[in-house]
């Protein structure tokens, strides 16, 4: 399980929005930071990884970016693997600047990348054997198929992307992003790429079924997937027990994944 | 002409790197800001638009983001149209957060977007009739063709993207990014989309030929293109006259574009 850190102030527990403190952008960001810190504390022993959504912090200008730096540092100190969900993709020295910002300054262990510009453009990321690159393959949004399902020589584009990323993986640092909302496509990608790690968003609020996604996504050893859950964990309770509730839901998800990846496990759930 | 603001400290004129001030990240960012301010002053009466490269500022953490906010404000005050070259593409409330950050907080007039997730994902940007959306179509990097040239029903993917963006343009706020490094592809896109504005990077340092790009890119009225030039203007001189040199090169480019878009103009250059 990977917990998606993409808090929006309107969804925070009441206790963090007391006394109208979130009416100003500064107060809202403070509440988001307090929420995230408590949450990181609560889940650090339960899950191996968290995925920060850059946009949710960038919308609070330079203060939001500063907060994201601090929170990623705290997550790392707690032993969590940090994925930055930035979906970057640019060219030449721009991509090199993003790679420096994300891997060296921000200290993320892995990043999500957009494949549209090709391997050559993403090289500054792919060359970093010490960091992970999850390339968007089949995204979890309802309209993902507009381009990703277009047939290229009889196969949908997302499968072509999956195949190419397999060849990009010279340093063993590549993975794919495949949404849980499309379990059949997930299974296809796993057949094409038996060994690539997969980051799987879309379980829960977006409608993806956990057991189906796990069964479709695991490799032959029953491993190789990082299932991202965000809202279902972040907002597990609107009360003052939100942190314990989040940890409990995360633990339940881990157990459900363990059951689902056992042979015949899905039927047993 | 649109001037690409993507300064890197190693390329700044000597006079701005005096006394080893750029040895620290803070000093380097200060030099970049001073350079950009002087440059904006020098070109504000010469060109209509500038394109900020978000990565070049994000690499200086929250201070870089703060500087980008300030510089975009200064560009707007000088009457320049500001394009934020962020190449964003994400889903649901994340894309909404990016749209707020880029259009409302940062105050950019237009943004570059990645099409891979489809129209549905980009809706928070596309719905903003008051702001422009330039969608990546055929990018200027050497490896752009890895996916963009894949044939879908006999036509390369970048042409499919161009056609779709034409249908996304209900609010008249869409354009395409097509690199000057591929003039034949540029001409194809113009045939497919006679009316969409085009942002054309890749002239100069990246090797794109200005006259070919202009001739291939203009619409029937000889208009509809924004030719982005970055290094050729930014580093027009390494001496203390860098600002005047940048303005001169920008003016020369504008004149060359005007000549090229006249009937028979290319031959006359």
Short mmCIF file of C-alpha atoms in Angstrom, two decimals:
data_model
loop_
_atom_site.label_atom_id
_atom_site.label_comp_id
_atom_site.label_asym_id
_atom_site.label_seq_id
_atom_site.Cartn_x
_atom_site.Cartn_y
_atom_site.Cartn_z
CA UNK A 1 0.00 0.00 0.00
CA UNK A 2 1.11 3.49 -0.88
CA UNK A 3 -0.81 6.37 0.66
CA UNK A 4 -1.53 9.28 -1.63
CA UNK A 5 -0.85 12.61 0.08
CA UNK A 6 -3.13 14.98 -1.79
CA UNK A 7 -5.03 16.78 0.95
CA UNK A 8 -7.57 19.48 0.11
CA UNK A 9 -8.57 21.79 2.90
CA UNK A 10 -12.33 21.34 2.49
CA UNK A 11 -12.01 17.64 3.31
CA UNK A 12 -9.87 17.98 6.46
CA UNK A 13 -11.30 16.77 9.79
CA UNK A 14 -13.31 19.38 11.69
CA UNK A 15 -10.77 19.59 14.47
CA UNK A 16 -8.16 20.97 12.08
CA UNK A 17 -10.52 23.57 10.66
CA UNK A 18 -11.57 25.02 14.01
CA UNK A 19 -11.96 28.77 14.64
CA UNK A 20 -12.11 29.58 10.90
CA UNK A 21 -8.35 29.20 10.74
CA UNK A 22 -8.57 27.80 7.21
CA UNK A 23 -10.26 30.89 5.79
CA UNK A 24 -6.91 32.37 4.76
CA UNK A 25 -4.51 30.58 2.37
CA UNK A 26 -1.81 30.62 5.07
CA UNK A 27 -4.14 29.07 7.61
CA UNK A 28 -5.36 26.49 5.12
CA UNK A 29 -1.77 25.47 4.33
CA UNK A 30 -0.97 25.27 8.05
CA UNK A 31 -3.93 22.95 8.56
CA UNK A 32 -2.87 20.78 5.60
CA UNK A 33 0.66 20.51 7.01
CA UNK A 34 -0.56 19.65 10.51
CA UNK A 35 -2.87 17.02 9.03
CA UNK A 36 -0.11 15.51 6.89
CA UNK A 37 2.38 15.37 9.78
CA UNK A 38 -0.07 13.59 12.07
CA UNK A 39 -0.96 11.22 9.26
CA UNK A 40 2.67 10.40 8.40
CA UNK A 41 3.25 9.59 12.06
CA UNK A 42 0.23 7.31 12.16
CA UNK A 43 0.98 5.32 8.99
CA UNK A 44 4.80 5.15 9.00
CA UNK A 45 4.79 1.71 10.62
CA UNK A 46 1.88 0.43 8.55
CA UNK A 47 2.82 1.16 4.92
CA UNK A 48 6.13 1.31 3.05
CA UNK A 49 5.44 4.31 0.83
CA UNK A 50 3.63 7.61 0.34
CA UNK A 51 2.91 9.47 -2.89
CA UNK A 52 2.92 13.28 -2.70
CA UNK A 53 0.74 15.09 -5.20
CA UNK A 54 2.79 18.15 -6.17
CA UNK A 55 -0.22 20.20 -7.36
CA UNK A 56 -1.90 20.16 -3.96
CA UNK A 57 1.06 22.03 -2.51
CA UNK A 58 2.01 24.16 -5.53
CA UNK A 59 -1.39 25.79 -5.37
CA UNK A 60 -0.20 27.47 -2.15
CA UNK A 61 2.58 29.26 -4.01
CA UNK A 62 6.11 29.31 -2.62
CA UNK A 63 4.84 28.59 0.90
CA UNK A 64 3.19 25.40 -0.36
CA UNK A 65 6.38 24.32 -2.08
CA UNK A 66 8.37 25.02 1.09
CA UNK A 67 5.86 22.95 3.07
CA UNK A 68 6.13 20.08 0.57
CA UNK A 69 9.92 20.07 0.97
CA UNK A 70 9.57 19.91 4.76
CA UNK A 71 6.92 17.18 4.69
CA UNK A 72 8.88 15.02 2.26
CA UNK A 73 11.86 15.35 4.60
CA UNK A 74 9.70 14.19 7.49
CA UNK A 75 8.36 11.24 5.52
CA UNK A 76 11.91 10.20 4.63
CA UNK A 77 13.02 10.50 8.26
CA UNK A 78 10.20 8.14 9.21
CA UNK A 79 11.60 5.57 6.78
CA UNK A 80 8.88 5.97 4.15
CA UNK A 81 9.63 5.67 0.44
CA UNK A 82 8.51 8.91 -1.22
CA UNK A 83 7.03 8.99 -4.71
CA UNK A 84 6.48 12.47 -6.14
CA UNK A 85 3.42 12.40 -8.37
CA UNK A 86 4.44 15.20 -10.69
CA UNK A 87 3.77 13.55 -14.09
CA UNK A 88 6.64 15.52 -15.57
CA UNK A 89 7.82 15.31 -19.15
CA UNK A 90 9.96 17.92 -20.81
CA UNK A 91 13.05 18.24 -22.99
CA UNK A 92 16.78 18.61 -22.62
CA UNK A 93 18.06 20.90 -19.93
CA UNK A 94 14.53 21.50 -18.65
CA UNK A 95 14.13 17.84 -17.82
CA UNK A 96 17.57 17.91 -16.20
CA UNK A 97 16.42 20.82 -14.01
CA UNK A 98 13.27 18.90 -13.00
CA UNK A 99 15.35 15.82 -12.19
CA UNK A 100 17.65 17.85 -9.97
CA UNK A 101 14.72 19.57 -8.27
CA UNK A 102 12.78 16.37 -7.64
CA UNK A 103 15.52 13.86 -6.83
CA UNK A 104 18.27 16.00 -5.28
CA UNK A 105 16.57 18.99 -3.70
CA UNK A 106 13.15 17.61 -2.85
CA UNK A 107 14.69 14.20 -2.06
CA UNK A 108 11.98 12.06 -3.64
CA UNK A 109 12.85 8.37 -4.14
CA UNK A 110 10.73 8.06 -7.27
CA UNK A 111 8.72 10.23 -9.63
CA UNK A 112 5.86 9.79 -12.08
CA UNK A 113 6.63 10.75 -15.69
CA UNK A 114 4.63 11.29 -18.88
CA UNK A 115 5.83 9.28 -21.90
CA UNK A 116 4.55 11.50 -24.74
CA UNK A 117 7.94 13.12 -25.47
CA UNK A 118 9.78 9.80 -25.64
CA UNK A 119 12.76 8.23 -23.91
CA UNK A 120 15.30 10.71 -25.22
CA UNK A 121 13.52 13.58 -23.46
CA UNK A 122 13.23 11.72 -20.15
CA UNK A 123 16.87 10.61 -20.12
CA UNK A 124 17.90 12.87 -17.17
CA UNK A 125 15.42 10.94 -15.03
CA UNK A 126 16.02 7.47 -16.49
CA UNK A 127 19.80 7.77 -16.04
CA UNK A 128 19.41 7.99 -12.28
CA UNK A 129 19.86 4.35 -11.26
CA UNK A 130 19.43 5.38 -7.61
CA UNK A 131 15.88 6.65 -8.15
CA UNK A 132 12.66 5.23 -9.52
CA UNK A 133 10.70 6.34 -12.60
CA UNK A 134 7.03 5.36 -12.90
CA UNK A 135 5.91 6.09 -16.47
CA UNK A 136 2.21 6.76 -17.14
CA UNK A 137 0.83 3.83 -19.12
CA UNK A 138 -2.94 3.46 -18.60
CA UNK A 139 -4.14 6.22 -16.31
CA UNK A 140 -7.09 5.83 -13.94
CA UNK A 141 -9.27 8.71 -15.21
CA UNK A 142 -12.55 7.95 -17.04
CA UNK A 143 -11.33 9.60 -20.26
CA UNK A 144 -7.92 7.89 -20.27
CA UNK A 145 -8.74 5.95 -23.42
CA UNK A 146 -9.02 8.97 -25.74
CA UNK A 147 -5.41 8.51 -26.82
CA UNK A 148 -4.21 5.57 -24.71
CA UNK A 149 -6.62 3.13 -26.40
CA UNK A 150 -5.85 4.18 -29.98
CA UNK A 151 -4.72 1.18 -31.97
CA UNK A 152 -1.15 1.15 -33.25
CA UNK A 153 -0.51 -1.87 -35.47
CA UNK A 154 -3.48 -3.55 -33.84
CA UNK A 155 -2.47 -2.87 -30.26
CA UNK A 156 -3.63 -0.03 -28.02
CA UNK A 157 -1.13 2.75 -27.44
CA UNK A 158 -0.86 2.06 -23.70
CA UNK A 159 0.49 -1.42 -24.51
CA UNK A 160 3.02 0.07 -26.90
CA UNK A 161 4.11 2.41 -24.11
CA UNK A 162 4.41 -0.55 -21.73
CA UNK A 163 6.58 -2.44 -24.21
CA UNK A 164 8.84 0.55 -24.80
CA UNK A 165 9.29 1.26 -21.11
CA UNK A 166 10.45 -2.35 -20.78
CA UNK A 167 13.29 -1.47 -23.16
CA UNK A 168 14.02 1.78 -21.28
CA UNK A 169 14.67 -0.17 -18.11
CA UNK A 170 18.43 -0.65 -18.59
CA UNK A 171 19.17 0.57 -15.09
CA UNK A 172 16.39 -1.40 -13.46
CA UNK A 173 14.71 1.77 -12.24
CA UNK A 174 11.55 1.89 -14.37
CA UNK A 175 7.98 1.09 -13.48
CA UNK A 176 4.52 1.78 -14.92
CA UNK A 177 1.45 3.62 -13.72
CA UNK A 178 -1.67 1.61 -14.50
CA UNK A 179 -5.04 2.51 -13.01
CA UNK A 180 -7.00 0.04 -10.90
CA UNK A 181 -10.10 1.32 -12.66
CA UNK A 182 -9.18 -0.78 -15.70
CA UNK A 183 -8.35 -4.29 -14.40
CA UNK A 184 -8.45 -5.95 -17.83
CA UNK A 185 -5.90 -3.46 -19.16
CA UNK A 186 -3.83 -3.96 -16.02
CA UNK A 187 -3.71 -7.71 -16.66
CA UNK A 188 -2.65 -7.09 -20.27
CA UNK A 189 0.19 -4.83 -19.14
CA UNK A 190 1.36 -7.42 -16.62
CA UNK A 191 1.45 -10.07 -19.38
CA UNK A 192 3.53 -7.73 -21.56
CA UNK A 193 5.87 -6.67 -18.74
CA UNK A 194 6.20 -9.61 -16.35
CA UNK A 195 8.84 -7.91 -14.22
CA UNK A 196 8.18 -4.17 -14.14
CA UNK A 197 6.97 -2.69 -10.86
CA UNK A 198 3.55 -1.09 -11.12
CA UNK A 199 2.11 1.87 -9.30
CA UNK A 200 -1.65 1.34 -9.23
CA UNK A 201 -3.87 4.33 -8.41
CA UNK A 202 -7.65 4.44 -8.61
CA UNK A 203 -8.68 2.06 -5.83
CA UNK A 204 -11.49 3.35 -3.63
CA UNK A 205 -12.89 6.79 -4.33
CA UNK A 206 -12.14 6.47 -8.05
CA UNK A 207 -14.01 3.17 -8.17
CA UNK A 208 -11.27 0.60 -8.74
CA UNK A 209 -11.80 -2.80 -7.12
CA UNK A 210 -8.89 -3.74 -4.87
CA UNK A 211 -8.97 -7.53 -5.26
CA UNK A 212 -9.40 -7.40 -9.03
CA UNK A 213 -6.54 -4.93 -9.33
CA UNK A 214 -4.21 -6.98 -7.14
CA UNK A 215 -4.97 -10.22 -8.95
CA UNK A 216 -4.45 -8.53 -12.33
CA UNK A 217 -1.32 -6.64 -11.29
CA UNK A 218 0.94 -8.98 -9.34
CA UNK A 219 3.87 -10.65 -11.04
CA UNK A 220 4.52 -14.40 -11.06
CA UNK A 221 5.91 -14.18 -7.52
CA UNK A 222 2.76 -12.44 -6.30
CA UNK A 223 4.67 -9.16 -5.93
CA UNK A 224 5.64 -6.05 -7.90
CA UNK A 225 2.73 -3.74 -7.16
CA UNK A 226 2.31 -0.57 -5.15
CA UNK A 227 -1.40 0.09 -4.67
CA UNK A 228 -2.07 3.76 -4.07
CA UNK A 229 -5.01 4.78 -1.92
CA UNK A 230 -5.64 8.37 -1.09
CA UNK A 231 -9.07 9.61 -0.04
CA UNK A 232 -10.12 6.30 1.51
CA UNK A 233 -7.26 6.58 4.00
CA UNK A 234 -6.88 10.36 4.37
CA UNK A 235 -10.53 10.89 5.20
CA UNK A 236 -11.21 7.58 6.94
CA UNK A 237 -12.79 9.59 9.75
CA UNK A 238 -13.93 13.21 9.93
CA UNK A 239 -13.59 13.14 13.72
CA UNK A 240 -10.64 13.68 16.04
CA UNK A 241 -9.71 9.99 15.59
CA UNK A 242 -8.77 10.58 11.94
CA UNK A 243 -5.16 9.41 12.37
CA UNK A 244 -6.04 6.10 14.04
CA UNK A 245 -8.81 5.56 11.51
CA UNK A 246 -6.36 6.18 8.65
CA UNK A 247 -3.85 3.70 10.09
CA UNK A 248 -6.61 1.13 10.57
CA UNK A 249 -7.87 1.46 7.00
CA UNK A 250 -4.30 1.27 5.66
CA UNK A 251 -3.67 -1.88 7.70
CA UNK A 252 -6.92 -3.44 6.50
CA UNK A 253 -5.95 -2.66 2.91
CA UNK A 254 -2.55 -4.31 3.38
CA UNK A 255 -4.21 -7.40 4.76
CA UNK A 256 -6.75 -7.46 1.94
CA UNK A 257 -3.92 -7.22 -0.59
CA UNK A 258 -2.06 -10.05 1.12
CA UNK A 259 -5.18 -12.20 0.95
CA UNK A 260 -5.86 -11.32 -2.67
CA UNK A 261 -2.36 -12.19 -3.84
CA UNK A 262 -2.43 -15.66 -2.32
CA UNK A 263 -3.33 -18.34 -4.86
CA UNK A 264 -7.11 -18.51 -4.86
CA UNK A 265 -7.12 -15.68 -2.37
CA UNK A 266 -9.58 -13.49 -4.16
CA UNK A 267 -12.27 -16.11 -3.96
CA UNK A 268 -11.61 -16.37 -0.22
CA UNK A 269 -12.07 -12.64 0.48
CA UNK B 1 8.14 36.27 -31.31
CA UNK B 2 7.88 34.83 -27.84
CA UNK B 3 11.00 34.86 -25.69
CA UNK B 4 11.65 31.75 -23.66
CA UNK B 5 12.68 32.59 -20.11
CA UNK B 6 14.68 29.54 -19.07
CA UNK B 7 17.93 31.00 -17.72
CA UNK B 8 20.64 28.72 -16.36
CA UNK B 9 23.26 30.32 -14.19
CA UNK B 10 26.27 28.95 -16.09
CA UNK B 11 25.19 30.84 -19.21
CA UNK B 12 24.60 34.25 -17.60
CA UNK B 13 26.73 37.21 -18.73
CA UNK B 14 30.00 37.63 -16.81
CA UNK B 15 28.88 40.87 -15.22
CA UNK B 16 26.09 39.06 -13.35
CA UNK B 17 28.40 36.33 -12.10
CA UNK B 18 31.01 38.70 -10.64
CA UNK B 19 32.70 38.10 -7.26
CA UNK B 20 31.68 34.41 -7.18
CA UNK B 21 28.20 35.49 -6.11
CA UNK B 22 26.66 32.60 -8.03
CA UNK B 23 28.53 29.95 -6.07
CA UNK B 24 25.64 29.58 -3.61
CA UNK B 25 22.11 28.61 -4.72
CA UNK B 26 20.78 31.86 -3.24
CA UNK B 27 23.32 33.94 -5.15
CA UNK B 28 22.66 32.00 -8.35
CA UNK B 29 18.92 32.63 -8.05
CA UNK B 30 19.55 36.33 -7.36
CA UNK B 31 21.65 36.56 -10.51
CA UNK B 32 18.97 34.77 -12.54
CA UNK B 33 16.32 37.18 -11.24
CA UNK B 34 18.44 40.25 -11.95
CA UNK B 35 19.13 38.94 -15.45
CA UNK B 36 15.46 38.23 -16.12
CA UNK B 37 14.32 41.64 -14.86
CA UNK B 38 16.78 43.49 -17.06
CA UNK B 39 15.80 41.33 -19.99
CA UNK B 40 12.06 41.85 -19.51
CA UNK B 41 12.68 45.58 -19.46
CA UNK B 42 14.69 45.41 -22.66
CA UNK B 43 12.25 43.29 -24.68
CA UNK B 44 8.85 44.48 -23.41
CA UNK B 45 8.45 46.91 -26.30
CA UNK B 46 9.84 44.52 -28.88
CA UNK B 47 7.86 41.27 -28.44
CA UNK B 48 4.29 40.50 -27.34
CA UNK B 49 4.97 37.45 -25.19
CA UNK B 50 7.35 35.54 -22.95
CA UNK B 51 7.33 31.86 -22.02
CA UNK B 52 8.52 30.98 -18.51
CA UNK B 53 10.04 27.54 -18.06
CA UNK B 54 8.80 26.43 -14.64
CA UNK B 55 11.60 23.88 -14.09
CA UNK B 56 14.34 26.51 -14.24
CA UNK B 57 12.83 28.18 -11.18
CA UNK B 58 11.49 25.12 -9.36
CA UNK B 59 15.03 23.80 -9.11
CA UNK B 60 15.71 26.62 -6.63
CA UNK B 61 13.08 25.25 -4.23
CA UNK B 62 10.52 27.58 -2.66
CA UNK B 63 12.76 30.60 -3.25
CA UNK B 64 12.78 29.83 -6.97
CA UNK B 65 9.01 29.51 -7.03
CA UNK B 66 8.67 32.80 -5.15
CA UNK B 67 10.99 34.44 -7.68
CA UNK B 68 8.96 33.04 -10.57
CA UNK B 69 5.79 34.53 -9.09
CA UNK B 70 7.47 37.93 -8.79
CA UNK B 71 8.96 37.85 -12.29
CA UNK B 72 5.69 36.80 -13.91
CA UNK B 73 4.06 39.72 -12.12
CA UNK B 74 6.68 42.05 -13.54
CA UNK B 75 6.22 40.66 -17.05
CA UNK B 76 2.47 41.20 -16.80
CA UNK B 77 2.96 44.76 -15.55
CA UNK B 78 5.08 45.45 -18.61
CA UNK B 79 2.18 44.35 -20.82
CA UNK B 80 3.68 41.03 -21.87
CA UNK B 81 1.55 37.94 -22.44
CA UNK B 82 2.88 35.20 -20.16
CA UNK B 83 2.88 31.55 -21.19
CA UNK B 84 3.86 29.11 -18.44
CA UNK B 85 5.68 26.19 -20.00
CA UNK B 86 4.75 23.59 -17.42
CA UNK B 87 3.58 20.74 -19.70
CA UNK B 88 1.08 19.69 -17.07
CA UNK B 89 -1.36 16.84 -17.37
CA UNK B 90 -3.10 15.21 -14.44
CA UNK B 91 -6.51 14.06 -13.32
CA UNK B 92 -9.56 15.40 -11.54
CA UNK B 93 -8.98 17.60 -8.55
CA UNK B 94 -5.22 17.57 -9.12
CA UNK B 95 -5.64 19.24 -12.49
CA UNK B 96 -8.04 21.70 -10.88
CA UNK B 97 -5.34 22.56 -8.32
CA UNK B 98 -2.77 23.08 -11.08
CA UNK B 99 -5.21 25.29 -13.01
CA UNK B 100 -5.80 27.43 -9.93
CA UNK B 101 -2.07 27.65 -9.19
CA UNK B 102 -1.08 28.54 -12.74
CA UNK B 103 -3.92 30.79 -13.89
CA UNK B 104 -5.12 32.42 -10.67
CA UNK B 105 -2.14 32.55 -8.32
CA UNK B 106 0.75 32.69 -10.74
CA UNK B 107 -1.30 34.81 -13.14
CA UNK B 108 -0.16 33.14 -16.36
CA UNK B 109 -2.19 33.96 -19.47
CA UNK B 110 -1.60 30.57 -21.04
CA UNK B 111 -0.08 27.20 -20.19
CA UNK B 112 1.39 24.24 -22.05
CA UNK B 113 -0.36 20.89 -21.44
CA UNK B 114 0.35 17.24 -22.20
CA UNK B 115 -2.45 15.41 -24.06
CA UNK B 116 -1.73 11.81 -22.95
CA UNK B 117 -4.50 11.70 -20.30
CA UNK B 118 -7.15 13.02 -22.67
CA UNK B 119 -9.57 15.92 -22.73
CA UNK B 120 -11.58 14.78 -19.71
CA UNK B 121 -8.50 15.07 -17.48
CA UNK B 122 -7.55 18.53 -18.78
CA UNK B 123 -11.07 19.95 -18.42
CA UNK B 124 -10.19 22.31 -15.52
CA UNK B 125 -7.78 24.08 -17.87
CA UNK B 126 -9.89 23.88 -21.03
CA UNK B 127 -12.94 25.33 -19.27
CA UNK B 128 -11.14 28.60 -18.64
CA UNK B 129 -12.23 30.67 -21.62
CA UNK B 130 -10.17 33.59 -20.28
CA UNK B 131 -6.87 31.69 -20.52
CA UNK B 132 -4.99 29.86 -23.26
CA UNK B 133 -4.09 26.17 -23.45
CA UNK B 134 -1.28 25.06 -25.77
CA UNK B 135 -1.41 21.27 -26.09
CA UNK B 136 1.77 19.37 -26.96
CA UNK B 137 1.37 17.97 -30.47
CA UNK B 138 4.78 17.42 -32.15
CA UNK B 139 7.51 18.41 -29.71
CA UNK B 140 10.86 19.79 -30.80
CA UNK B 141 13.15 17.20 -29.20
CA UNK B 142 15.12 14.75 -31.42
CA UNK B 143 13.33 11.72 -29.95
CA UNK B 144 9.84 13.19 -30.24
CA UNK B 145 8.80 10.62 -32.80
CA UNK B 146 9.06 7.58 -30.51
CA UNK B 147 5.34 7.79 -29.75
CA UNK B 148 4.21 10.88 -31.66
CA UNK B 149 4.97 9.30 -35.05
CA UNK B 150 3.27 5.97 -34.36
CA UNK B 151 0.64 5.31 -36.99
CA UNK B 152 -2.99 5.22 -35.88
CA UNK B 153 -5.29 4.21 -38.74
CA UNK B 154 -2.57 5.29 -41.15
CA UNK B 155 -1.91 8.67 -39.58
CA UNK B 156 0.80 9.59 -37.06
CA UNK B 157 -0.36 10.10 -33.49
CA UNK B 158 0.61 13.79 -33.45
CA UNK B 159 -1.91 14.41 -36.25
CA UNK B 160 -4.60 12.56 -34.30
CA UNK B 161 -3.80 14.78 -31.32
CA UNK B 162 -4.04 17.87 -33.54
CA UNK B 163 -7.44 16.79 -34.83
CA UNK B 164 -8.77 16.08 -31.35
CA UNK B 165 -7.56 19.40 -29.97
CA UNK B 166 -9.52 21.04 -32.79
CA UNK B 167 -12.66 19.46 -31.28
CA UNK B 168 -11.61 20.49 -27.73
CA UNK B 169 -11.59 24.12 -28.77
CA UNK B 170 -15.21 24.94 -27.90
CA UNK B 171 -14.19 28.04 -25.94
CA UNK B 172 -11.70 29.24 -28.54
CA UNK B 173 -8.82 28.96 -26.07
CA UNK B 174 -6.82 26.03 -27.47
CA UNK B 175 -3.59 26.00 -29.42
CA UNK B 176 -0.90 23.47 -30.31
CA UNK B 177 2.80 23.13 -29.58
CA UNK B 178 4.65 22.06 -32.72
CA UNK B 179 8.44 22.18 -32.94
CA UNK B 180 10.21 24.21 -35.61
CA UNK B 181 12.65 21.33 -35.88
CA UNK B 182 10.07 19.40 -37.93
CA UNK B 183 8.78 21.82 -40.61
CA UNK B 184 7.09 19.12 -42.70
CA UNK B 185 5.09 17.97 -39.68
CA UNK B 186 4.32 21.59 -38.86
CA UNK B 187 2.86 22.09 -42.34
CA UNK B 188 0.75 18.92 -41.93
CA UNK B 189 -0.65 20.18 -38.64
CA UNK B 190 -1.50 23.54 -40.17
CA UNK B 191 -3.40 21.78 -42.97
CA UNK B 192 -5.35 19.76 -40.40
CA UNK B 193 -6.03 22.74 -38.13
CA UNK B 194 -6.29 25.83 -40.31
CA UNK B 195 -7.30 28.10 -37.44
CA UNK B 196 -5.58 26.92 -34.23
CA UNK B 197 -2.84 29.16 -32.84
CA UNK B 198 0.54 27.45 -32.70
CA UNK B 199 3.36 27.87 -30.26
CA UNK B 200 6.53 26.95 -32.15
CA UNK B 201 9.66 26.24 -30.11
CA UNK B 202 12.94 24.90 -31.47
CA UNK B 203 14.18 27.79 -33.61
CA UNK B 204 17.86 28.61 -33.16
CA UNK B 205 19.85 26.58 -30.64
CA UNK B 206 17.72 23.51 -31.22
CA UNK B 207 18.34 23.77 -34.97
CA UNK B 208 14.94 24.77 -36.35
CA UNK B 209 15.01 27.02 -39.42
CA UNK B 210 13.02 30.21 -38.83
CA UNK B 211 11.81 30.87 -42.36
CA UNK B 212 10.80 27.28 -43.01
CA UNK B 213 8.92 27.17 -39.73
CA UNK B 214 7.09 30.42 -40.38
CA UNK B 215 6.11 29.43 -43.90
CA UNK B 216 4.89 26.04 -42.68
CA UNK B 217 3.10 27.38 -39.63
CA UNK B 218 1.15 30.49 -40.61
CA UNK B 219 -2.56 30.28 -41.30
CA UNK B 220 -4.25 31.49 -44.49
CA UNK B 221 -4.07 35.08 -43.21
CA UNK B 222 -0.32 34.77 -42.61
CA UNK B 223 -0.89 34.76 -38.85
CA UNK B 224 -1.59 32.40 -35.95
CA UNK B 225 1.95 31.56 -34.81
CA UNK B 226 4.02 32.39 -31.76
CA UNK B 227 7.65 31.55 -32.49
CA UNK B 228 9.54 30.88 -29.29
CA UNK B 229 13.24 31.69 -29.14
CA UNK B 230 15.20 31.27 -25.96
CA UNK B 231 18.98 30.89 -25.95
CA UNK B 232 19.48 32.91 -29.14
CA UNK B 233 17.97 35.94 -27.41
CA UNK B 234 18.91 35.35 -23.76
CA UNK B 235 22.59 34.89 -24.52
CA UNK B 236 22.85 37.18 -27.54
CA UNK B 237 25.89 38.73 -25.85
CA UNK B 238 28.04 37.55 -22.95
CA UNK B 239 29.15 41.13 -22.30
CA UNK B 240 27.59 43.99 -20.33
CA UNK B 241 25.50 44.87 -23.42
CA UNK B 242 23.48 41.64 -23.10
CA UNK B 243 20.12 43.44 -22.75
CA UNK B 244 20.54 45.61 -25.83
CA UNK B 245 21.86 42.62 -27.77
CA UNK B 246 18.81 40.55 -26.72
CA UNK B 247 16.42 43.31 -27.82
CA UNK B 248 18.26 43.65 -31.14
CA UNK B 249 18.12 39.93 -31.87
CA UNK B 250 14.44 39.81 -30.89
CA UNK B 251 13.70 42.72 -33.21
CA UNK B 252 15.64 41.10 -36.05
CA UNK B 253 13.67 37.89 -35.53
CA UNK B 254 10.38 39.78 -35.67
CA UNK B 255 11.44 41.42 -38.93
CA UNK B 256 12.58 38.09 -40.36
CA UNK B 257 9.23 36.56 -39.46
CA UNK B 258 7.40 39.45 -41.10
CA UNK B 259 9.42 38.98 -44.27
CA UNK B 260 8.91 35.22 -44.27
CA UNK B 261 5.14 35.45 -43.93
CA UNK B 262 4.74 37.77 -46.91
CA UNK B 263 3.79 35.96 -50.11
CA UNK B 264 7.06 34.91 -51.70
CA UNK B 265 8.80 36.35 -48.67
CA UNK B 266 10.95 33.35 -47.90
CA UNK B 267 12.64 33.50 -51.24
CA UNK B 268 13.37 37.19 -50.64
CA UNK B 269 15.12 36.68 -47.29
#
